[in-house]
PDB file of N, CA and C in Angstrom:
ATOM      1  N   GLY A  16      25.023  46.678  17.036  1.00 84.00           N
ATOM      2  CA  GLY A  16      25.096  48.055  17.219  1.00 84.00           C
ATOM      3  C   GLY A  16      26.686  48.180  17.281  1.00 84.00           C
ATOM      4  N   SER A  17      26.935  49.376  18.020  1.00 93.00           N
ATOM      5  CA  SER A  17      28.258  49.897  17.747  1.00 93.00           C
ATOM      6  C   SER A  17      28.683  49.847  19.398  1.00 93.00           C
ATOM      7  N   PRO A  18      30.135  49.408  19.525  1.00 96.00           N
ATOM      8  CA  PRO A  18      30.783  49.335  20.886  1.00 96.00           C
ATOM      9  C   PRO A  18      30.639  50.828  21.763  1.00 96.00           C
ATOM     10  N   THR A  19      30.080  50.864  23.087  1.00 97.00           N
ATOM     11  CA  THR A  19      29.634  52.047  23.436  1.00 97.00           C
ATOM     12  C   THR A  19      30.439  52.145  24.972  1.00 97.00           C
ATOM     13  N   ALA A  20      31.091  53.042  25.500  1.00 97.00           N
ATOM     14  CA  ALA A  20      31.474  53.126  26.906  1.00 97.00           C
ATOM     15  C   ALA A  20      30.748  54.437  27.246  1.00 97.00           C
ATOM     16  N   THR A  21      30.437  54.391  28.276  1.00 96.00           N
ATOM     17  CA  THR A  21      29.970  55.514  29.449  1.00 96.00           C
ATOM     18  C   THR A  21      31.265  55.801  30.722  1.00 96.00           C
ATOM     19  N   VAL A  22      31.993  56.622  30.596  1.00 95.00           N
ATOM     20  CA  VAL A  22      32.915  56.471  31.771  1.00 95.00           C
ATOM     21  C   VAL A  22      32.921  57.886  32.809  1.00 95.00           C
ATOM     22  N   ARG A  23      33.204  57.565  34.008  1.00 95.00           N
ATOM     23  CA  ARG A  23      33.013  58.703  35.159  1.00 95.00           C
ATOM     24  C   ARG A  23      34.171  58.893  35.702  1.00 95.00           C
ATOM     25  N   LEU A  24      34.805  59.445  35.605  1.00 92.00           N
ATOM     26  CA  LEU A  24      36.257  60.449  36.534  1.00 92.00           C
ATOM     27  C   LEU A  24      36.129  61.327  37.305  1.00 92.00           C
ATOM     28  N   ILE A  25      36.824  61.329  38.408  1.00 90.00           N
ATOM     29  CA  ILE A  25      36.741  62.107  39.420  1.00 90.00           C
ATOM     30  C   ILE A  25      37.875  63.113  39.213  1.00 90.00           C
ATOM     31  N   GLY A  26      37.985  64.235  39.120  1.00 84.00           N
ATOM     32  CA  GLY A  26      39.012  65.319  38.900  1.00 84.00           C
ATOM     33  C   GLY A  26      39.685  65.489  39.803  1.00 84.00           C
ATOM     34  N   PRO A  27      41.080  66.182  40.056  1.00 83.00           N
ATOM     35  CA  PRO A  27      41.657  66.374  41.127  1.00 83.00           C
ATOM     36  C   PRO A  27      40.788  67.936  41.993  1.00 83.00           C
ATOM     37  N   ASP A  28      39.858  68.292  41.469  1.00 87.00           N
ATOM     38  CA  ASP A  28      38.981  69.215  42.156  1.00 87.00           C
ATOM     39  C   ASP A  28      37.768  68.412  43.213  1.00 87.00           C
ATOM     40  N   GLY A  29      37.972  66.957  43.067  1.00 91.00           N
ATOM     41  CA  GLY A  29      36.812  66.445  43.449  1.00 91.00           C
ATOM     42  C   GLY A  29      35.580  65.695  42.704  1.00 91.00           C
ATOM     43  N   GLU A  30      35.460  66.752  41.421  1.00 93.00           N
ATOM     44  CA  GLU A  30      34.387  66.720  40.822  1.00 93.00           C
ATOM     45  C   GLU A  30      34.140  65.564  40.016  1.00 93.00           C
ATOM     46  N   SER A  31      32.927  65.044  39.746  1.00 95.00           N
ATOM     47  CA  SER A  31      32.779  64.020  38.622  1.00 95.00           C
ATOM     48  C   SER A  31      32.588  64.362  37.585  1.00 95.00           C
ATOM     49  N   HIS A  32      33.220  64.090  36.364  1.00 94.00           N
ATOM     50  CA  HIS A  32      32.838  64.137  34.938  1.00 94.00           C
ATOM     51  C   HIS A  32      32.764  62.761  34.432  1.00 94.00           C
ATOM     52  N   GLU A  33      32.041  62.947  33.591  1.00 96.00           N
ATOM     53  CA  GLU A  33      31.189  61.880  32.753  1.00 96.00           C
ATOM     54  C   GLU A  33      30.950  62.206  31.171  1.00 96.00           C
ATOM     55  N   ASP A  34      31.506  61.193  30.131  1.00 96.00           N
ATOM     56  CA  ASP A  34      30.648  61.286  29.050  1.00 96.00           C
ATOM     57  C   ASP A  34      31.041  59.607  28.325  1.00 96.00           C
ATOM     58  N   ALA A  35      30.783  59.850  27.185  1.00 97.00           N
ATOM     59  CA  ALA A  35      30.166  58.395  26.529  1.00 97.00           C
ATOM     60  C   ALA A  35      31.074  58.639  25.436  1.00 97.00           C
ATOM     61  N   ALA A  36      31.267  57.427  24.598  1.00 97.00           N
ATOM     62  CA  ALA A  36      32.013  57.412  23.327  1.00 97.00           C
ATOM     63  C   ALA A  36      31.743  56.040  22.403  1.00 97.00           C
ATOM     64  N   ILE A  37      32.096  56.336  21.217  1.00 97.00           N
ATOM     65  CA  ILE A  37      31.388  54.797  20.552  1.00 97.00           C
ATOM     66  C   ILE A  37      32.990  54.631  19.634  1.00 97.00           C
ATOM     67  N   GLY A  38      33.255  53.651  19.816  1.00 96.00           N
ATOM     68  CA  GLY A  38      34.680  52.971  19.148  1.00 96.00           C
ATOM     69  C   GLY A  38      34.416  51.896  18.309  1.00 96.00           C
ATOM     70  N   THR A  39      35.488  51.277  17.861  1.00 96.00           N
ATOM     71  CA  THR A  39      35.716  50.007  16.876  1.00 96.00           C
ATOM     72  C   THR A  39      35.538  49.001  17.918  1.00 96.00           C
ATOM     73  N   GLY A  40      35.854  49.116  18.851  1.00 96.00           N
ATOM     74  CA  GLY A  40      35.817  47.762  19.823  1.00 96.00           C
ATOM     75  C   GLY A  40      35.285  48.460  21.156  1.00 96.00           C
ATOM     76  N   PRO A  41      35.258  47.643  22.290  1.00 96.00           N
ATOM     77  CA  PRO A  41      35.028  48.345  23.739  1.00 96.00           C
ATOM     78  C   PRO A  41      36.225  48.745  24.134  1.00 96.00           C
ATOM     79  N   VAL A  42      37.247  48.439  23.894  1.00 96.00           N
ATOM     80  CA  VAL A  42      38.513  49.134  24.786  1.00 96.00           C
ATOM     81  C   VAL A  42      38.591  50.564  23.731  1.00 96.00           C
ATOM     82  N   ASP A  43      38.168  50.264  22.784  1.00 96.00           N
ATOM     83  CA  ASP A  43      38.423  51.947  22.130  1.00 96.00           C
ATOM     84  C   ASP A  43      37.618  52.660  22.401  1.00 96.00           C
ATOM     85  N   ALA A  44      36.586  52.240  22.629  1.00 97.00           N
ATOM     86  CA  ALA A  44      35.177  53.204  22.971  1.00 97.00           C
ATOM     87  C   ALA A  44      35.530  53.707  24.579  1.00 97.00           C
ATOM     88  N   ILE A  45      36.359  52.940  25.431  1.00 97.00           N
ATOM     89  CA  ILE A  45      36.514  53.274  26.410  1.00 97.00           C
ATOM     90  C   ILE A  45      37.676  54.023  26.715  1.00 97.00           C
ATOM     91  N   TYR A  46      38.677  54.216  25.603  1.00 96.00           N
ATOM     92  CA  TYR A  46      39.695  55.009  25.581  1.00 96.00           C
ATOM     93  C   TYR A  46      39.370  56.319  25.193  1.00 96.00           C
ATOM     94  N   ARG A  47      38.399  56.070  24.336  1.00 96.00           N
ATOM     95  CA  ARG A  47      37.671  57.440  23.687  1.00 96.00           C
ATOM     96  C   ARG A  47      36.894  57.851  24.658  1.00 96.00           C
ATOM     97  N   ALA A  48      36.192  57.610  25.192  1.00 97.00           N
ATOM     98  CA  ALA A  48      35.798  58.357  26.551  1.00 97.00           C
ATOM     99  C   ALA A  48      36.299  59.113  27.437  1.00 97.00           C
ATOM    100  N   ILE A  49      37.503  58.190  27.694  1.00 96.00           N
ATOM    101  CA  ILE A  49      38.269  58.674  28.948  1.00 96.00           C
ATOM    102  C   ILE A  49      39.045  59.896  28.379  1.00 96.00           C
ATOM    103  N   ASN A  50      39.385  59.808  27.028  1.00 94.00           N
ATOM    104  CA  ASN A  50      39.875  61.104  26.045  1.00 94.00           C
ATOM    105  C   ASN A  50      39.224  62.219  25.989  1.00 94.00           C
ATOM    106  N   ARG A  51      37.541  61.803  25.888  1.00 94.00           N
ATOM    107  CA  ARG A  51      36.873  63.303  26.282  1.00 94.00           C
ATOM    108  C   ARG A  51      36.811  63.853  27.342  1.00 94.00           C
ATOM    109  N   VAL A  52      36.981  62.849  28.338  1.00 93.00           N
ATOM    110  CA  VAL A  52      36.581  63.623  29.473  1.00 93.00           C
ATOM    111  C   VAL A  52      37.864  64.152  30.046  1.00 93.00           C
ATOM    112  N   ALA A  53      38.991  63.510  29.916  1.00 90.00           N
ATOM    113  CA  ALA A  53      40.295  63.809  30.349  1.00 90.00           C
ATOM    114  C   ALA A  53      41.063  65.399  29.566  1.00 90.00           C
ATOM    115  N   GLY A  54      40.518  65.142  28.154  1.00 89.00           N
ATOM    116  CA  GLY A  54      41.048  66.292  27.436  1.00 89.00           C
ATOM    117  C   GLY A  54      42.455  66.297  27.051  1.00 89.00           C
ATOM    118  N   VAL A  55      42.972  64.901  27.051  1.00 86.00           N
ATOM    119  CA  VAL A  55      44.259  64.679  26.777  1.00 86.00           C
ATOM    120  C   VAL A  55      44.545  63.967  25.344  1.00 86.00           C
ATOM    121  N   GLN A  56      45.316  64.258  24.632  1.00 88.00           N
ATOM    122  CA  GLN A  56      45.619  64.184  23.201  1.00 88.00           C
ATOM    123  C   GLN A  56      46.561  63.050  23.484  1.00 88.00           C
ATOM    124  N   ASN A  57      46.746  61.959  22.654  1.00 93.00           N
ATOM    125  CA  ASN A  57      47.944  60.878  22.876  1.00 93.00           C
ATOM    126  C   ASN A  57      47.279  59.947  21.886  1.00 93.00           C
ATOM    127  N   GLU A  58      48.750  59.078  21.480  1.00 95.00           N
ATOM    128  CA  GLU A  58      48.279  57.854  20.838  1.00 95.00           C
ATOM    129  C   GLU A  58      48.786  56.759  21.340  1.00 95.00           C
ATOM    130  N   LEU A  59      47.768  55.701  21.264  1.00 95.00           N
ATOM    131  CA  LEU A  59      48.200  54.473  21.997  1.00 95.00           C
ATOM    132  C   LEU A  59      49.411  53.851  20.818  1.00 95.00           C
ATOM    133  N   THR A  60      50.509  53.083  21.509  1.00 96.00           N
ATOM    134  CA  THR A  60      51.304  52.755  20.618  1.00 96.00           C
ATOM    135  C   THR A  60      51.758  51.232  21.217  1.00 96.00           C
ATOM    136  N   GLU A  61      51.346  50.992  22.336  1.00 97.00           N
ATOM    137  CA  GLU A  61      51.417  49.534  22.330  1.00 97.00           C
ATOM    138  C   GLU A  61      50.321  48.969  23.631  1.00 97.00           C
ATOM    139  N   PHE A  62      49.647  47.718  23.249  1.00 97.00           N
ATOM    140  CA  PHE A  62      48.538  47.027  24.280  1.00 97.00           C
ATOM    141  C   PHE A  62      48.430  46.009  24.143  1.00 97.00           C
ATOM    142  N   SER A  63      48.943  45.094  25.498  1.00 97.00           N
ATOM    143  CA  SER A  63      48.937  43.837  25.831  1.00 97.00           C
ATOM    144  C   SER A  63      48.172  43.438  26.601  1.00 97.00           C
ATOM    145  N   ILE A  64      47.647  41.985  26.719  1.00 96.00           N
ATOM    146  CA  ILE A  64      46.897  41.599  27.725  1.00 96.00           C
ATOM    147  C   ILE A  64      47.657  39.835  28.292  1.00 96.00           C
ATOM    148  N   LYS A  65      47.865  39.852  29.303  1.00 96.00           N
ATOM    149  CA  LYS A  65      48.269  38.225  29.589  1.00 96.00           C
ATOM    150  C   LYS A  65      47.517  38.048  31.064  1.00 96.00           C
ATOM    151  N   SER A  66      47.529  36.593  31.143  1.00 93.00           N
ATOM    152  CA  SER A  66      46.698  36.033  32.180  1.00 93.00           C
ATOM    153  C   SER A  66      48.020  36.036  33.072  1.00 93.00           C
ATOM    154  N   VAL A  67      47.340  36.529  34.351  1.00 92.00           N
ATOM    155  CA  VAL A  67      48.310  36.416  35.641  1.00 92.00           C
ATOM    156  C   VAL A  67      47.826  35.431  36.941  1.00 92.00           C
ATOM    157  N   THR A  68      46.533  34.534  36.647  1.00 89.00           N
ATOM    158  CA  THR A  68      46.016  33.690  37.351  1.00 89.00           C
ATOM    159  C   THR A  68      45.676  32.826  36.569  1.00 89.00           C
ATOM    160  N   GLU A  69      45.308  31.658  37.348  1.00 91.00           N
ATOM    161  CA  GLU A  69      44.643  30.495  36.426  1.00 91.00           C
ATOM    162  C   GLU A  69      43.497  30.280  36.731  1.00 91.00           C
ATOM    163  N   GLY A  70      42.271  29.561  36.053  1.00 89.00           N
ATOM    164  CA  GLY A  70      41.000  29.133  36.368  1.00 89.00           C
ATOM    165  C   GLY A  70      39.971  30.084  35.577  1.00 89.00           C
ATOM    166  N   ILE A  71      38.915  29.901  36.230  1.00 88.00           N
ATOM    167  CA  ILE A  71      37.533  30.469  35.203  1.00 88.00           C
ATOM    168  C   ILE A  71      37.731  32.065  35.788  1.00 88.00           C
ATOM    169  N   ASP A  72      38.208  31.931  36.971  1.00 89.00           N
ATOM    170  CA  ASP A  72      37.936  33.540  37.109  1.00 89.00           C
ATOM    171  C   ASP A  72      39.512  34.134  37.070  1.00 89.00           C
ATOM    172  N   ALA A  73      39.977  33.684  36.298  1.00 92.00           N
ATOM    173  CA  ALA A  73      41.324  34.367  36.292  1.00 92.00           C
ATOM    174  C   ALA A  73      41.636  35.725  35.987  1.00 92.00           C
ATOM    175  N   GLN A  74      42.719  36.172  36.645  1.00 95.00           N
ATOM    176  CA  GLN A  74      42.769  37.523  36.061  1.00 95.00           C
ATOM    177  C   GLN A  74      43.796  37.868  34.984  1.00 95.00           C
ATOM    178  N   GLY A  75      43.303  39.309  33.974  1.00 95.00           N
ATOM    179  CA  GLY A  75      43.991  39.376  33.047  1.00 95.00           C
ATOM    180  C   GLY A  75      44.853  40.757  33.372  1.00 95.00           C
ATOM    181  N   GLU A  76      45.758  40.911  33.141  1.00 97.00           N
ATOM    182  CA  GLU A  76      46.986  41.926  33.276  1.00 97.00           C
ATOM    183  C   GLU A  76      47.066  42.855  31.948  1.00 97.00           C
ATOM    184  N   VAL A  77      46.770  44.124  31.876  1.00 98.00           N
ATOM    185  CA  VAL A  77      47.014  44.901  30.831  1.00 98.00           C
ATOM    186  C   VAL A  77      48.025  45.744  30.824  1.00 98.00           C
ATOM    187  N   THR A  78      48.836  45.404  30.011  1.00 98.00           N
ATOM    188  CA  THR A  78      50.120  46.500  29.902  1.00 98.00           C
ATOM    189  C   THR A  78      49.722  47.332  28.269  1.00 98.00           C
ATOM    190  N   ILE A  79      50.103  48.763  28.822  1.00 97.00           N
ATOM    191  CA  ILE A  79      49.728  49.933  27.630  1.00 97.00           C
ATOM    192  C   ILE A  79      50.982  50.770  27.463  1.00 97.00           C
ATOM    193  N   ARG A  80      50.942  51.373  26.378  1.00 97.00           N
ATOM    194  CA  ARG A  80      51.801  52.825  26.284  1.00 97.00           C
ATOM    195  C   ARG A  80      51.127  53.462  25.223  1.00 97.00           C
ATOM    196  N   VAL A  81      51.351  54.736  25.707  1.00 96.00           N
ATOM    197  CA  VAL A  81      50.877  55.873  24.950  1.00 96.00           C
ATOM    198  C   VAL A  81      52.010  56.846  24.833  1.00 96.00           C
ATOM    199  N   GLU A  82      51.722  58.125  23.694  1.00 95.00           N
ATOM    200  CA  GLU A  82      52.739  58.583  23.510  1.00 95.00           C
ATOM    201  C   GLU A  82      52.193  59.945  23.206  1.00 95.00           C
ATOM    202  N   ALA A  83      52.607  61.196  24.140  1.00 92.00           N
ATOM    203  CA  ALA A  83      51.986  62.456  24.107  1.00 92.00           C
ATOM    204  C   ALA A  83      52.996  63.320  24.496  1.00 92.00           C
ATOM    205  N   ASP A  84      53.055  64.408  23.727  1.00 88.00           N
ATOM    206  CA  ASP A  84      53.872  65.209  23.919  1.00 88.00           C
ATOM    207  C   ASP A  84      55.793  64.997  23.633  1.00 88.00           C
ATOM    208  N   GLY A  85      55.889  63.999  22.919  1.00 91.00           N
ATOM    209  CA  GLY A  85      57.329  63.493  22.478  1.00 91.00           C
ATOM    210  C   GLY A  85      57.833  62.820  23.396  1.00 91.00           C
ATOM    211  N   ASN A  86      56.758  62.157  24.257  1.00 93.00           N
ATOM    212  CA  ASN A  86      57.156  61.503  25.533  1.00 93.00           C
ATOM    213  C   ASN A  86      56.552  60.047  25.400  1.00 93.00           C
ATOM    214  N   ALA A  87      56.643  58.883  26.133  1.00 95.00           N
ATOM    215  CA  ALA A  87      56.453  57.623  26.243  1.00 95.00           C
ATOM    216  C   ALA A  87      55.927  57.366  27.507  1.00 95.00           C
ATOM    217  N   TYR A  88      54.592  56.676  27.918  1.00 96.00           N
ATOM    218  CA  TYR A  88      53.934  56.590  29.298  1.00 96.00           C
ATOM    219  C   TYR A  88      53.203  55.649  29.240  1.00 96.00           C
ATOM    220  N   SER A  89      53.648  54.527  30.419  1.00 97.00           N
ATOM    221  CA  SER A  89      53.230  53.165  30.073  1.00 97.00           C
ATOM    222  C   SER A  89      52.217  53.229  31.681  1.00 97.00           C
ATOM    223  N   GLY A  90      51.580  52.288  31.315  1.00 97.00           N
ATOM    224  CA  GLY A  90      50.054  51.986  32.709  1.00 97.00           C
ATOM    225  C   GLY A  90      49.879  50.469  32.368  1.00 97.00           C
ATOM    226  N   ARG A  91      49.574  50.375  33.692  1.00 98.00           N
ATOM    227  CA  ARG A  91      49.444  48.403  33.730  1.00 98.00           C
ATOM    228  C   ARG A  91      48.384  48.396  34.782  1.00 98.00           C
ATOM    229  N   ALA A  92      47.677  47.512  34.776  1.00 98.00           N
ATOM    230  CA  ALA A  92      46.435  47.020  35.778  1.00 98.00           C
ATOM    231  C   ALA A  92      46.024  45.695  35.641  1.00 98.00           C
ATOM    232  N   ALA A  93      45.603  44.821  36.603  1.00 97.00           N
ATOM    233  CA  ALA A  93      44.838  43.636  36.504  1.00 97.00           C
ATOM    234  C   ALA A  93      43.412  43.371  37.152  1.00 97.00           C
ATOM    235  N   ASP A  94      42.642  42.760  36.568  1.00 96.00           N
ATOM    236  CA  ASP A  94      41.291  42.634  36.867  1.00 96.00           C
ATOM    237  C   ASP A  94      41.021  41.311  36.265  1.00 96.00           C
ATOM    238  N   THR A  95      39.772  40.689  37.012  1.00 95.00           N
ATOM    239  CA  THR A  95      38.980  39.969  36.369  1.00 95.00           C
ATOM    240  C   THR A  95      38.565  40.159  34.967  1.00 95.00           C
ATOM    241  N   ASP A  96      38.312  41.262  34.933  1.00 95.00           N
ATOM    242  CA  ASP A  96      37.630  41.990  33.777  1.00 95.00           C
ATOM    243  C   ASP A  96      38.548  42.703  33.149  1.00 95.00           C
ATOM    244  N   ILE A  97      38.858  42.541  31.888  1.00 95.00           N
ATOM    245  CA  ILE A  97      39.873  43.056  31.055  1.00 95.00           C
ATOM    246  C   ILE A  97      39.534  44.329  30.414  1.00 95.00           C
ATOM    247  N   LEU A  98      38.216  44.360  30.241  1.00 96.00           N
ATOM    248  CA  LEU A  98      37.837  45.903  30.039  1.00 96.00           C
ATOM    249  C   LEU A  98      38.202  46.845  31.154  1.00 96.00           C
ATOM    250  N   VAL A  99      38.014  46.641  32.483  1.00 97.00           N
ATOM    251  CA  VAL A  99      38.274  47.364  33.613  1.00 97.00           C
ATOM    252  C   VAL A  99      39.607  47.409  33.668  1.00 97.00           C
ATOM    253  N   ALA A 100      40.619  46.440  33.766  1.00 97.00           N
ATOM    254  CA  ALA A 100      41.823  46.488  33.427  1.00 97.00           C
ATOM    255  C   ALA A 100      42.457  47.426  32.407  1.00 97.00           C
ATOM    256  N   SER A 101      41.670  47.290  31.498  1.00 97.00           N
ATOM    257  CA  SER A 101      42.320  48.243  30.458  1.00 97.00           C
ATOM    258  C   SER A 101      41.904  49.673  30.527  1.00 97.00           C
ATOM    259  N   ALA A 102      40.871  50.143  31.435  1.00 97.00           N
ATOM    260  CA  ALA A 102      40.459  51.165  31.652  1.00 97.00           C
ATOM    261  C   ALA A 102      41.835  51.900  32.885  1.00 97.00           C
ATOM    262  N   ARG A 103      41.661  51.027  33.476  1.00 97.00           N
ATOM    263  CA  ARG A 103      42.599  51.179  34.772  1.00 97.00           C
ATOM    264  C   ARG A 103      44.388  51.594  34.250  1.00 97.00           C
ATOM    265  N   ALA A 104      44.822  50.746  33.607  1.00 98.00           N
ATOM    266  CA  ALA A 104      45.969  50.855  32.735  1.00 98.00           C
ATOM    267  C   ALA A 104      45.971  52.211  31.780  1.00 98.00           C
ATOM    268  N   TYR A 105      45.330  52.356  31.453  1.00 97.00           N
ATOM    269  CA  TYR A 105      45.014  53.784  30.355  1.00 97.00           C
ATOM    270  C   TYR A 105      44.925  55.098  31.537  1.00 97.00           C
ATOM    271  N   MET A 106      44.330  54.728  32.442  1.00 95.00           N
ATOM    272  CA  MET A 106      44.394  55.907  33.393  1.00 95.00           C
ATOM    273  C   MET A 106      45.812  55.901  34.086  1.00 95.00           C
ATOM    274  N   HIS A 107      46.494  54.690  34.087  1.00 96.00           N
ATOM    275  CA  HIS A 107      47.729  55.014  35.280  1.00 96.00           C
ATOM    276  C   HIS A 107      48.607  55.757  33.960  1.00 96.00           C
ATOM    277  N   ALA A 108      48.474  55.439  32.653  1.00 96.00           N
ATOM    278  CA  ALA A 108      49.456  56.216  31.636  1.00 96.00           C
ATOM    279  C   ALA A 108      49.171  57.561  31.514  1.00 96.00           C
ATOM    280  N   LEU A 109      47.994  57.847  31.421  1.00 94.00           N
ATOM    281  CA  LEU A 109      47.674  59.262  31.409  1.00 94.00           C
ATOM    282  C   LEU A 109      47.973  60.177  32.991  1.00 94.00           C
ATOM    283  N   ASN A 110      47.671  59.309  33.647  1.00 92.00           N
ATOM    284  CA  ASN A 110      48.397  59.979  35.105  1.00 92.00           C
ATOM    285  C   ASN A 110      49.462  60.143  35.094  1.00 92.00           C
ATOM    286  N   ARG A 111      50.457  59.283  34.470  1.00 93.00           N
ATOM    287  CA  ARG A 111      52.075  59.578  34.777  1.00 93.00           C
ATOM    288  C   ARG A 111      52.289  60.850  33.758  1.00 93.00           C
ATOM    289  N   HIS A 112      51.794  60.727  32.223  1.00 92.00           N
ATOM    290  CA  HIS A 112      51.590  62.157  31.675  1.00 92.00           C
ATOM    291  C   HIS A 112      51.134  63.194  32.475  1.00 92.00           C
ATOM    292  N   LEU A 113      50.046  63.363  32.806  1.00 86.00           N
ATOM    293  CA  LEU A 113      49.734  64.521  33.415  1.00 86.00           C
ATOM    294  C   LEU A 113      50.265  64.911  34.727  1.00 86.00           C
ATOM    295  N   GLY A 114      51.005  63.831  35.182  1.00 83.00           N
ATOM    296  CA  GLY A 114      51.860  64.114  36.361  1.00 83.00           C
ATOM    297  C   GLY A 114      52.758  64.895  36.403  1.00 83.00           C
ATOM    298  N   ALA A 115      53.292  64.860  34.958  1.00 69.00           N
ATOM    299  CA  ALA A 115      54.434  65.838  34.507  1.00 69.00           C
ATOM    300  C   ALA A 115      54.062  67.460  34.343  1.00 69.00           C
ATOM    301  N   GLY A 116      52.630  67.596  34.579  1.00 59.00           N
ATOM    302  CA  GLY A 116      52.409  69.003  34.543  1.00 59.00           C
ATOM    303  C   GLY A 116      51.339  68.935  35.872  1.00 59.00           C
ATOM    304  N   SER A 117      51.552  68.117  36.943  1.00 45.00           N
ATOM    305  CA  SER A 117      51.121  67.750  38.285  1.00 45.00           C
ATOM    306  C   SER A 117      49.567  67.803  38.470  1.00 45.00           C
ATOM    307  N   THR A 118      49.102  67.518  37.211  1.00 49.00           N
ATOM    308  CA  THR A 118      47.294  67.170  37.437  1.00 49.00           C
ATOM    309  C   THR A 118      46.865  65.769  36.921  1.00 49.00           C
ATOM    310  N   THR A 119      46.295  65.006  37.952  1.00 49.00           N
ATOM    311  CA  THR A 119      45.762  63.814  37.758  1.00 49.00           C
ATOM    312  C   THR A 119      44.166  63.803  37.705  1.00 49.00           C
ATOM    313  N   VAL A 120      43.754  62.587  37.149  1.00 54.00           N
ATOM    314  CA  VAL A 120      42.186  62.530  37.103  1.00 54.00           C
ATOM    315  C   VAL A 120      42.293  61.053  37.419  1.00 54.00           C
ATOM    316  N   GLY A 121      40.502  60.510  37.652  1.00 56.00           N
ATOM    317  CA  GLY A 121      40.220  59.342  37.771  1.00 56.00           C
ATOM    318  C   GLY A 121      40.744  58.921  38.957  1.00 56.00           C
TER     319      GLY A 121
END
């Protein structure tokens, strides 16, 4: 099957917004679903994962950079599930971008 992700974000109005997307991999599917809900055009220019703790329950830290409207925005998050960390890092970057227009999501 194709990697699919469903996301639910809370908008600045407190309302829940949900959508799903198919991607080339699980992270791509997550980012596509987030973009559909947030309605933000951007380009992912950097994506990296590194371990920040040791052991079987190690946390992975995801650092990303997106470009939108001629500016670069970075996001970072850590979690034992790298898909969760990837989604949070992406939301941090998008909220920085949207913060320039004073609107945030998720």
